[in-house]
Structures are given as C-alpha cells and as structure tokens.
PDB file of C-alpha atoms in Angstrom:
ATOM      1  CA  UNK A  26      67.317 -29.611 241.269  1.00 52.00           C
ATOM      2  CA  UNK A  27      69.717 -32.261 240.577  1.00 57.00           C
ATOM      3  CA  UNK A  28      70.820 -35.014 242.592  1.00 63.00           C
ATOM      4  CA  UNK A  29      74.304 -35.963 244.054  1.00 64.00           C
ATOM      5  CA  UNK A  30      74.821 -38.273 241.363  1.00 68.00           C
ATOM      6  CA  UNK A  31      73.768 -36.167 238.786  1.00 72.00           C
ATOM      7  CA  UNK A  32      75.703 -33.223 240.158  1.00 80.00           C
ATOM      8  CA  UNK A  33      78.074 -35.110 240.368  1.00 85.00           C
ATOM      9  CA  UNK A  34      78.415 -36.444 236.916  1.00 88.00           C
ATOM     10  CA  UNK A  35      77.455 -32.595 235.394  1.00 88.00           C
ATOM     11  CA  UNK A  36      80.561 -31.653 237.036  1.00 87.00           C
ATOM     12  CA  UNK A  37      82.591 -34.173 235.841  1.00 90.00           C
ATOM     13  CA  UNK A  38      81.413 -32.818 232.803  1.00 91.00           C
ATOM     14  CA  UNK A  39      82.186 -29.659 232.741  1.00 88.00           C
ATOM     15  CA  UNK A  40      85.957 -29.599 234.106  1.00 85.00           C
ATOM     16  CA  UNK A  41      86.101 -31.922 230.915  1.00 91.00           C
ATOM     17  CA  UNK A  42      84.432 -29.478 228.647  1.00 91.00           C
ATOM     18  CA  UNK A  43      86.240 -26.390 230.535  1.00 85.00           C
ATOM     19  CA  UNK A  44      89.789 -28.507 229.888  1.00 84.00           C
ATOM     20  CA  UNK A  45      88.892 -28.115 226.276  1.00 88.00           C
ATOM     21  CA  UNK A  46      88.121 -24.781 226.190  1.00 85.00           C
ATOM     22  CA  UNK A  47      91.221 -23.594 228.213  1.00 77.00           C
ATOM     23  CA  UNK A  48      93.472 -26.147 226.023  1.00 77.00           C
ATOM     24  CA  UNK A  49      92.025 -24.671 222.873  1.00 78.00           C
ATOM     25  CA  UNK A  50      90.788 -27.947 221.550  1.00 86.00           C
ATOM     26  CA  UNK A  51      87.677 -26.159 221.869  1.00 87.00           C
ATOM     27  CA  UNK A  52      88.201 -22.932 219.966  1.00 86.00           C
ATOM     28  CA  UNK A  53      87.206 -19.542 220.389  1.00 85.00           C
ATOM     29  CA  UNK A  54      83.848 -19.552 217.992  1.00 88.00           C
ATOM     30  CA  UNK A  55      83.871 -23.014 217.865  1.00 91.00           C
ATOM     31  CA  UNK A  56      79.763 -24.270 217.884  1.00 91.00           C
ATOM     32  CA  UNK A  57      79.341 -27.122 220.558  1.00 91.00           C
ATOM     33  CA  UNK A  58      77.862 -30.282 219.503  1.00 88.00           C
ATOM     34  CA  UNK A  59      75.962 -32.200 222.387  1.00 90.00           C
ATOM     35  CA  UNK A  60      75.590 -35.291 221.094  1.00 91.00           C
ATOM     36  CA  UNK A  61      79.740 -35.321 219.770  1.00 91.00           C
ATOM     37  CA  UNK A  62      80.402 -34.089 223.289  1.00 91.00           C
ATOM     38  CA  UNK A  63      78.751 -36.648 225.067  1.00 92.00           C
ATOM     39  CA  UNK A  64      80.415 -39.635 223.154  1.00 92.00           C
ATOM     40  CA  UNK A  65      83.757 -38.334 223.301  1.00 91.00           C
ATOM     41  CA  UNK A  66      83.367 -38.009 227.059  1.00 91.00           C
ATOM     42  CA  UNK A  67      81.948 -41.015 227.183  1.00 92.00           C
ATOM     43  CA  UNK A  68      78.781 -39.692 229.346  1.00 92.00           C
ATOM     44  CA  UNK A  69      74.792 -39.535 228.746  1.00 92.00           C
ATOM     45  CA  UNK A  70      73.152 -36.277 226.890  1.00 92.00           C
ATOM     46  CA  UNK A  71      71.840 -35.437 230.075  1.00 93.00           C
ATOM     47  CA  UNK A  72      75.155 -34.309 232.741  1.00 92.00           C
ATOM     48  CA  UNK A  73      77.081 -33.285 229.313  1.00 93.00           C
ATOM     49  CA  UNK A  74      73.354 -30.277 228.992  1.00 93.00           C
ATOM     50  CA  UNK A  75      73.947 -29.754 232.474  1.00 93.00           C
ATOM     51  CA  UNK A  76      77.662 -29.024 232.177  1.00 92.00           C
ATOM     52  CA  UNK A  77      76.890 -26.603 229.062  1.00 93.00           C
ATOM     53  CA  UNK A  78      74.300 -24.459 231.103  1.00 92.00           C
ATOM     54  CA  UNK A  79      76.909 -23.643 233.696  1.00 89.00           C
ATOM     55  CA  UNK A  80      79.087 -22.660 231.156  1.00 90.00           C
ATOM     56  CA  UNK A  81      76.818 -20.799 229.488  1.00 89.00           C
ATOM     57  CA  UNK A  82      75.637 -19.161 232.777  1.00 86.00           C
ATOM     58  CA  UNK A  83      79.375 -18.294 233.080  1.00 81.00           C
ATOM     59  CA  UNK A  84      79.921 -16.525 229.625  1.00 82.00           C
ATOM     60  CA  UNK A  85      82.136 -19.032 228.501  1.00 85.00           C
ATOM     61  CA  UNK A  86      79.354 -20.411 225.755  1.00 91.00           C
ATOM     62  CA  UNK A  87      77.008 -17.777 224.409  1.00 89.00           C
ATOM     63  CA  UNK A  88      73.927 -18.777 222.526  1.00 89.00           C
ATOM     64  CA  UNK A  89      73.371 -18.556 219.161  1.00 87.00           C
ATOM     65  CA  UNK A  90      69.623 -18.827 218.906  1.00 79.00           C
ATOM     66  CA  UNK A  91      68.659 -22.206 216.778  1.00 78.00           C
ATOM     67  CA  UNK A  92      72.247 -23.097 215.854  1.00 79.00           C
ATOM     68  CA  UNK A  93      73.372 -23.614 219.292  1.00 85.00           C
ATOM     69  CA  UNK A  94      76.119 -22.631 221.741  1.00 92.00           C
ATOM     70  CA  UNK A  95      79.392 -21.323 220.626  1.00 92.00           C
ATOM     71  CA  UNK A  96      82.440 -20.980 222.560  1.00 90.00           C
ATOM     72  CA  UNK A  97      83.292 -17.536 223.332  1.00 85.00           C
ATOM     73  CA  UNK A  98      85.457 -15.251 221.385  1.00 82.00           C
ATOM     74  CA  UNK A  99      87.044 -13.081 224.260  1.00 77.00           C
ATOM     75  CA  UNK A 100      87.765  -9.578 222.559  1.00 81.00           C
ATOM     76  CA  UNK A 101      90.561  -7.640 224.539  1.00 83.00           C
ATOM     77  CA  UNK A 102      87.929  -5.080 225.766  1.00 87.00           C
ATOM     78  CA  UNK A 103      86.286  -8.288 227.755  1.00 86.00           C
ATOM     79  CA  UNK A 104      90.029  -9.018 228.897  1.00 86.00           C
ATOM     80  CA  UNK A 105      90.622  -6.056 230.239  1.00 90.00           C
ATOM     81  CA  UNK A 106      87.297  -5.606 231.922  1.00 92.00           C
ATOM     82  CA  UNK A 107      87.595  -8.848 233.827  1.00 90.00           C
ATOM     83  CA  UNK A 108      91.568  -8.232 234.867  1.00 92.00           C
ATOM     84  CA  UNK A 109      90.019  -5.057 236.158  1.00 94.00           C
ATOM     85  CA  UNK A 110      87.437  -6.130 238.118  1.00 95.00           C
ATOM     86  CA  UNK A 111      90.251  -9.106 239.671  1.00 95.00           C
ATOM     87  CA  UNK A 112      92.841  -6.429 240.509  1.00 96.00           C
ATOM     88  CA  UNK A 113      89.872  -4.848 242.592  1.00 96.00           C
ATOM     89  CA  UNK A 114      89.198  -8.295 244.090  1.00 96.00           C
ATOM     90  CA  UNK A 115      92.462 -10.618 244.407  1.00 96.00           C
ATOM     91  CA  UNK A 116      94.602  -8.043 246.951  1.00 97.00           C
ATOM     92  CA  UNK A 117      91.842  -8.255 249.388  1.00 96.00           C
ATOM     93  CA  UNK A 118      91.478 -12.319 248.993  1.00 96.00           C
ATOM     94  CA  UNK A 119      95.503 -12.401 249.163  1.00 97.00           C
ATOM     95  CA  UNK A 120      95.334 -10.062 252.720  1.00 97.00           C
ATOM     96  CA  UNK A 121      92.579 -12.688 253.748  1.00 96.00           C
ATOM     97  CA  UNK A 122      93.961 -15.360 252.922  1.00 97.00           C
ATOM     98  CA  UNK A 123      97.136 -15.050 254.801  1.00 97.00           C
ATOM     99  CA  UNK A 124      98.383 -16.714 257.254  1.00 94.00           C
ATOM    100  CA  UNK A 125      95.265 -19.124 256.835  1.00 96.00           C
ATOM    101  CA  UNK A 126      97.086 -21.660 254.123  1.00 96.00           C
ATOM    102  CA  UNK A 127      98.551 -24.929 255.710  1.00 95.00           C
ATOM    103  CA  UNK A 128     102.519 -24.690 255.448  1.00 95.00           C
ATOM    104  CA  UNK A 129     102.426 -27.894 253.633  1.00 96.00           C
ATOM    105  CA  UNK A 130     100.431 -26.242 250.771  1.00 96.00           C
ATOM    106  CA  UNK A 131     102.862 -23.367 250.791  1.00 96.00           C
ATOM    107  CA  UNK A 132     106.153 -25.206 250.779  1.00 96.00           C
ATOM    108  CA  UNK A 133     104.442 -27.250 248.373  1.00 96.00           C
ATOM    109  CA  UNK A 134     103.563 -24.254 245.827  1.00 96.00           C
ATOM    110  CA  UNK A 135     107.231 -23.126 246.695  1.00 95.00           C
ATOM    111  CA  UNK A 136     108.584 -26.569 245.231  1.00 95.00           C
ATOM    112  CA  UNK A 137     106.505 -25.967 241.905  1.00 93.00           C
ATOM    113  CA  UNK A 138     107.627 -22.206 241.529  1.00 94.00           C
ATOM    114  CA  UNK A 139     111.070 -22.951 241.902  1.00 93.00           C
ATOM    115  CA  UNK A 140     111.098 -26.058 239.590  1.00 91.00           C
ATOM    116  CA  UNK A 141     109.491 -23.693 236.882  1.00 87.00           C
ATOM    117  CA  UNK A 142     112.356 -21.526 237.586  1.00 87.00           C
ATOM    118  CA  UNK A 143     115.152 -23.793 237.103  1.00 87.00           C
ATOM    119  CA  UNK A 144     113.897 -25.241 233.970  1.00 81.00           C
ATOM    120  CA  UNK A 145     113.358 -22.230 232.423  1.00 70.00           C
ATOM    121  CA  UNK A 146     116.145 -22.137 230.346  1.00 67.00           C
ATOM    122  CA  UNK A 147     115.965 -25.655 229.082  1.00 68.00           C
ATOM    123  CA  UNK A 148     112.968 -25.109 226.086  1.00 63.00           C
ATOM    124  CA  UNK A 149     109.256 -23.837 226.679  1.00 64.00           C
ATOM    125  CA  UNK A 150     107.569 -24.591 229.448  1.00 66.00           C
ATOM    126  CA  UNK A 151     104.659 -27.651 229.490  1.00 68.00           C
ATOM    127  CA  UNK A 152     101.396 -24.894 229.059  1.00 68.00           C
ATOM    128  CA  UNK A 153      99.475 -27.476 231.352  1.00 68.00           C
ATOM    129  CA  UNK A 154     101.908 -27.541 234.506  1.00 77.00           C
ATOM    130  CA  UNK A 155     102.020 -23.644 234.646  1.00 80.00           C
ATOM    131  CA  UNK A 156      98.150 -23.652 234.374  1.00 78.00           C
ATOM    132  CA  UNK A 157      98.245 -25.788 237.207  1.00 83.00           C
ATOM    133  CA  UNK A 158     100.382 -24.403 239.091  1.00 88.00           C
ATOM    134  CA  UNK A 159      98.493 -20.705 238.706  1.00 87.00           C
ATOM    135  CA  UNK A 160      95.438 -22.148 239.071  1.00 86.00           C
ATOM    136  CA  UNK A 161      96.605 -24.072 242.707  1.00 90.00           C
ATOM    137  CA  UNK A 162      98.021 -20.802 243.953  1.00 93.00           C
ATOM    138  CA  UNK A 163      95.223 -18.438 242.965  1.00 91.00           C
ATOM    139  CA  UNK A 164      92.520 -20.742 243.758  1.00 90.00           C
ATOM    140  CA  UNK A 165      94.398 -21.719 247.331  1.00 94.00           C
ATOM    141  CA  UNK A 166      93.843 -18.009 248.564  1.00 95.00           C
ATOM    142  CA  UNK A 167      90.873 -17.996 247.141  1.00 92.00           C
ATOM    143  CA  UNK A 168      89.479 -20.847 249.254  1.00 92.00           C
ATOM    144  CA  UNK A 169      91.384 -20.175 252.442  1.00 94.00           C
ATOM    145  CA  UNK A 170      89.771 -16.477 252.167  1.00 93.00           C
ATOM    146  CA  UNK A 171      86.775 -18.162 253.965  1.00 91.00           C
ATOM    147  CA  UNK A 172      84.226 -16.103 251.184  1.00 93.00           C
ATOM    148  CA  UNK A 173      82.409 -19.064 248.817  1.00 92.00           C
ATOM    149  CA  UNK A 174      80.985 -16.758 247.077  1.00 93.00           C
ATOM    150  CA  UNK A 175      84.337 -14.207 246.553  1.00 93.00           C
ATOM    151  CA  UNK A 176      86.015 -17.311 245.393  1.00 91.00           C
ATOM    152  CA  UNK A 177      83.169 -18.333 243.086  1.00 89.00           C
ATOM    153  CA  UNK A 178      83.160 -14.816 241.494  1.00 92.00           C
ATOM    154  CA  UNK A 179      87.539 -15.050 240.661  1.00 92.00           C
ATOM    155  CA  UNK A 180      87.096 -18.138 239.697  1.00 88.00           C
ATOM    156  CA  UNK A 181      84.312 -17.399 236.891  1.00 86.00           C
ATOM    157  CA  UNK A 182      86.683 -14.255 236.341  1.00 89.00           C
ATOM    158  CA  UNK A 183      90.097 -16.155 235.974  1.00 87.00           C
ATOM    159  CA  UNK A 184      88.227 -18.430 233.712  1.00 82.00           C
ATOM    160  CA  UNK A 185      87.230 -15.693 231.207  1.00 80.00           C
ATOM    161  CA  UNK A 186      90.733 -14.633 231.069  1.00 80.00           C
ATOM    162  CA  UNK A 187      92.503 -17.819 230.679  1.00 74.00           C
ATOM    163  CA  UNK A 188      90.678 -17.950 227.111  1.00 67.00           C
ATOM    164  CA  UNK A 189      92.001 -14.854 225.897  1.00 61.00           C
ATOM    165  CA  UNK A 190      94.622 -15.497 223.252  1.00 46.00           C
ATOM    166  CA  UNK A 191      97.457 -13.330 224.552  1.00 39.00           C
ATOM    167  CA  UNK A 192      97.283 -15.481 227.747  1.00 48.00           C
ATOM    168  CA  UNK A 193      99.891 -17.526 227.127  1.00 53.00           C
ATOM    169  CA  UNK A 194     103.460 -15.055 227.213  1.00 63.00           C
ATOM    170  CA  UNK A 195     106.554 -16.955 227.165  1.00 62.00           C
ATOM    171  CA  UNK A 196     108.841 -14.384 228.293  1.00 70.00           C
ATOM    172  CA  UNK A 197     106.484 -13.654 231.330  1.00 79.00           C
ATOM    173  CA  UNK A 198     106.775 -16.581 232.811  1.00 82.00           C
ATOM    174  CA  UNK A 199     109.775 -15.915 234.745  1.00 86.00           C
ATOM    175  CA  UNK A 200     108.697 -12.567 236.336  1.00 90.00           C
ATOM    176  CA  UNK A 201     105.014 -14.337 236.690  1.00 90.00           C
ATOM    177  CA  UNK A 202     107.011 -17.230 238.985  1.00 92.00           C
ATOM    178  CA  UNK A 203     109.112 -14.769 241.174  1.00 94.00           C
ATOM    179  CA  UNK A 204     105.915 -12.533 241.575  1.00 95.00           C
ATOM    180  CA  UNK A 205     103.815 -15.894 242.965  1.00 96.00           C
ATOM    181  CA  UNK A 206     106.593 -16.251 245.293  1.00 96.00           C
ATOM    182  CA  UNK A 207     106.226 -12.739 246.480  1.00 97.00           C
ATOM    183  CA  UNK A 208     102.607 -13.739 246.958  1.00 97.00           C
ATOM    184  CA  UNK A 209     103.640 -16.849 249.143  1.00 97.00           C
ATOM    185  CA  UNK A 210     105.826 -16.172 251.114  1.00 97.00           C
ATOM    186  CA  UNK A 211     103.919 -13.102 252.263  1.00 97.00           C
ATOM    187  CA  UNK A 212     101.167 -15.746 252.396  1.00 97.00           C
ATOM    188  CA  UNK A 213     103.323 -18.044 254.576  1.00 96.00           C
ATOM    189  CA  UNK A 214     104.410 -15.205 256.781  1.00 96.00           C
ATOM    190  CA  UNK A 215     100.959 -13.765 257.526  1.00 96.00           C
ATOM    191  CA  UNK A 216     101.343 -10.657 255.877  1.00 98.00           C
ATOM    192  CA  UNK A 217      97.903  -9.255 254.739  1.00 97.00           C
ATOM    193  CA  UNK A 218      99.560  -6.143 253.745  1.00 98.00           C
ATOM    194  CA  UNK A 219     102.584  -7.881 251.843  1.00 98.00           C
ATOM    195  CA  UNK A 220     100.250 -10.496 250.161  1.00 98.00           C
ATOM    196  CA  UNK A 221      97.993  -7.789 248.938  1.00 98.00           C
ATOM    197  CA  UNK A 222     100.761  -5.582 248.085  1.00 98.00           C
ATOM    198  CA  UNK A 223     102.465  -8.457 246.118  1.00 98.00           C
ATOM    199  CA  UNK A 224      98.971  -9.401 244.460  1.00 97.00           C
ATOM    200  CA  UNK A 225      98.508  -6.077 243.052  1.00 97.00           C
ATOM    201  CA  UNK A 226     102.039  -5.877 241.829  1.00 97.00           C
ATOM    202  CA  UNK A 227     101.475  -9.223 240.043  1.00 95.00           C
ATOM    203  CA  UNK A 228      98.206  -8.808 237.866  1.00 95.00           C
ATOM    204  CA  UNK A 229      99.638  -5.065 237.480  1.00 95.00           C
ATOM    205  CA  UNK A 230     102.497  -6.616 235.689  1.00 92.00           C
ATOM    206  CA  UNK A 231      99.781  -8.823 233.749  1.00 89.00           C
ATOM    207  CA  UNK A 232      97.923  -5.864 232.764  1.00 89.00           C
ATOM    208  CA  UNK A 233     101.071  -3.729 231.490  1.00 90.00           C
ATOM    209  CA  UNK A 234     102.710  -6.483 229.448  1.00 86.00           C
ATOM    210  CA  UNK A 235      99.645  -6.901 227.876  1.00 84.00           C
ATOM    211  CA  UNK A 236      99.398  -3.259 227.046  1.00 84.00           C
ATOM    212  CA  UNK A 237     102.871  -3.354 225.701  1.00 82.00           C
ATOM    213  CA  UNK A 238     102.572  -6.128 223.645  1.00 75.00           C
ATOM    214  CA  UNK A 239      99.288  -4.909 222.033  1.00 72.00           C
ATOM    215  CA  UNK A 240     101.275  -1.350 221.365  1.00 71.00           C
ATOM    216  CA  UNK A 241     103.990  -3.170 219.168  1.00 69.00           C
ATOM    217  CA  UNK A 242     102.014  -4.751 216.846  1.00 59.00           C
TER     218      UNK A 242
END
C-alpha cells in the first residue's frame, strides 16, 4: 500500500497523464513511454507506474503484452455503452444531489454557463474552459450525492467518454449550456424530480446528436 506521500505524488501523476489523454497530446493508440513520461513530468519512475496502473485499471491504457501500454482507442460501440450505463446513473445522482450544493457553488456554475453563452458568437470556444466547466458541474452532483463510490463509478465513466473523438461538437455547445442550467437551477431549487428530469434530457440530447451526426456521414 502506498504512503501519503507517495499517493500523493501518483496522483499528481495521473491528473497529469489523464490531462494528456483528454487534451489529445496523448493519442488514441498512442504506446506510453515510462521513462519519457517521467522526465517530462518532471517526477521519479516510481508515482509516474503508479499513475499508469490506475489508468490502466480504468480502461483508459490497455496492455499490449511486452510492448507496453497503449492509450485507448474508444470505438463508438464503447461510447455508447458507457453514455448508457450514465443515463441509468446521472438522473438519480442529479435527484440526490439537490438541494445539497452550497449556493455559492451554484451561482458560481451559473456565472460560467452564462459567460459561455455570451461569447458564443465571438469564435470557438477555449476546449479547456468548457471541459472545466462540465467537469465542475457533473462532478459537483456527483460529490454532493453523498455515494463515494456512485461518484467514483461516473467519474471512470465520464472519463471513457471524454476520449471519444466525436466529443468535442461545436454546434452543441449552446444547447449543452442551457441544458446545465436546467440542471442547476433545479439543483439550486431542490428539485430531485426537475434535476433528474433535466439530467436525462441532457445526456439524451448527447446521445441523439451523436446518432445524427454518425447517420450523415
């Protein structure tokens, strides 16, 4: 079992190595190299081998006997498993989670959505800052739902996703801001029902424009 220190360092380690991944400065296929790792975080062999075993043990990094790990290619069947199994899960953390968030973290999540909103028009949005944002507001509920181990499971699941290429839809990103404020303020006003509701509606929406954009090419 590691230590604090060493836990501490292995995680360090892998939000790195997960940054890279999500960014796609890791790509999809991509071997991992240890040793290259370790120098370009600037960290020991030994947390940067930690921080690949979680990611392995999370699918992200599959093995490919002697050569190594490889970052995973997620195939739309994979996709569309793991949205499937978070529309079955995310409604119920949403109906837990409300009326449990701290207005400050609400109003706060507000702020973001409606920023993203008004600078829509003005050129593509920063990729980074509406990961953020997505990841604050999904992993908020998931948190405040009071189940470590629920939020462990969407967060592995949300993880898988994000590498999937078709993640990133520009002309979503509207409809994906007004839907997280359907989320919140439902959130804000204690409405399990609502925030489920709204949840549902949201990775729905995911799931169909998906669909659609697969069926026109």
């Amino acid at each position: 079992m590691l230590n604090a220190p060493d836990k501490r360092l292995a995680m360090q380690a892998y939000e790195q190595i997960l940054g890279l991944i999500q960014s796609g400065q890791a790509k999809p296929g991509e071997l991992v190299n240890e040793r290259r790792l370790a120098e370009t975080l600037n960290m020991s062999r030994t947390p940067v081998r930690d921080a690949l075993l979680m990611l392995e043990g999370e699918g992200l990094l599959l093995r490919q006997g002697g050569r190594g790990l490889q970052v995973r290619q997620m195939r739309i069947e994979d996709y569309m498993d793991a949205l499937q199994i978070r529309m079955l899960l995310e409604p119920a953390v949403a109906r837990m989670a409300a009326g449990r968030v701290a207005p400050e973290v609400t109003r706060r999540l507000h702020d973001q959505l409606h920023a993203l909103l008004a600078q829509k028009d003005s050129g593509p949005a920063d990729r980074a800052v509406v990961r953020e944002i997505d990841e604050a507001l999904h992993g908020t509920l998931s948190e405040a739902a009071g189940n470590p181990q629920l939020s462990q499971i969407i967060g592995m699941l949300r993880r898988q996703t994000q590498m999937f290429d078709l993640r990133s839809m520009p002309e979503r990103l509207a409809d994906t801001c007004r839907e997280h404020l359907d989320i919140v303020t439902a959130i804000e006003a204690g409405d399990g029902a609502a925030a489920a509701s709204a949840m549902a509606a949201h990775l729905g929406r995911v799931r169909d424009s998906i669909i659609n954009r697969l069926a026109r090419r």
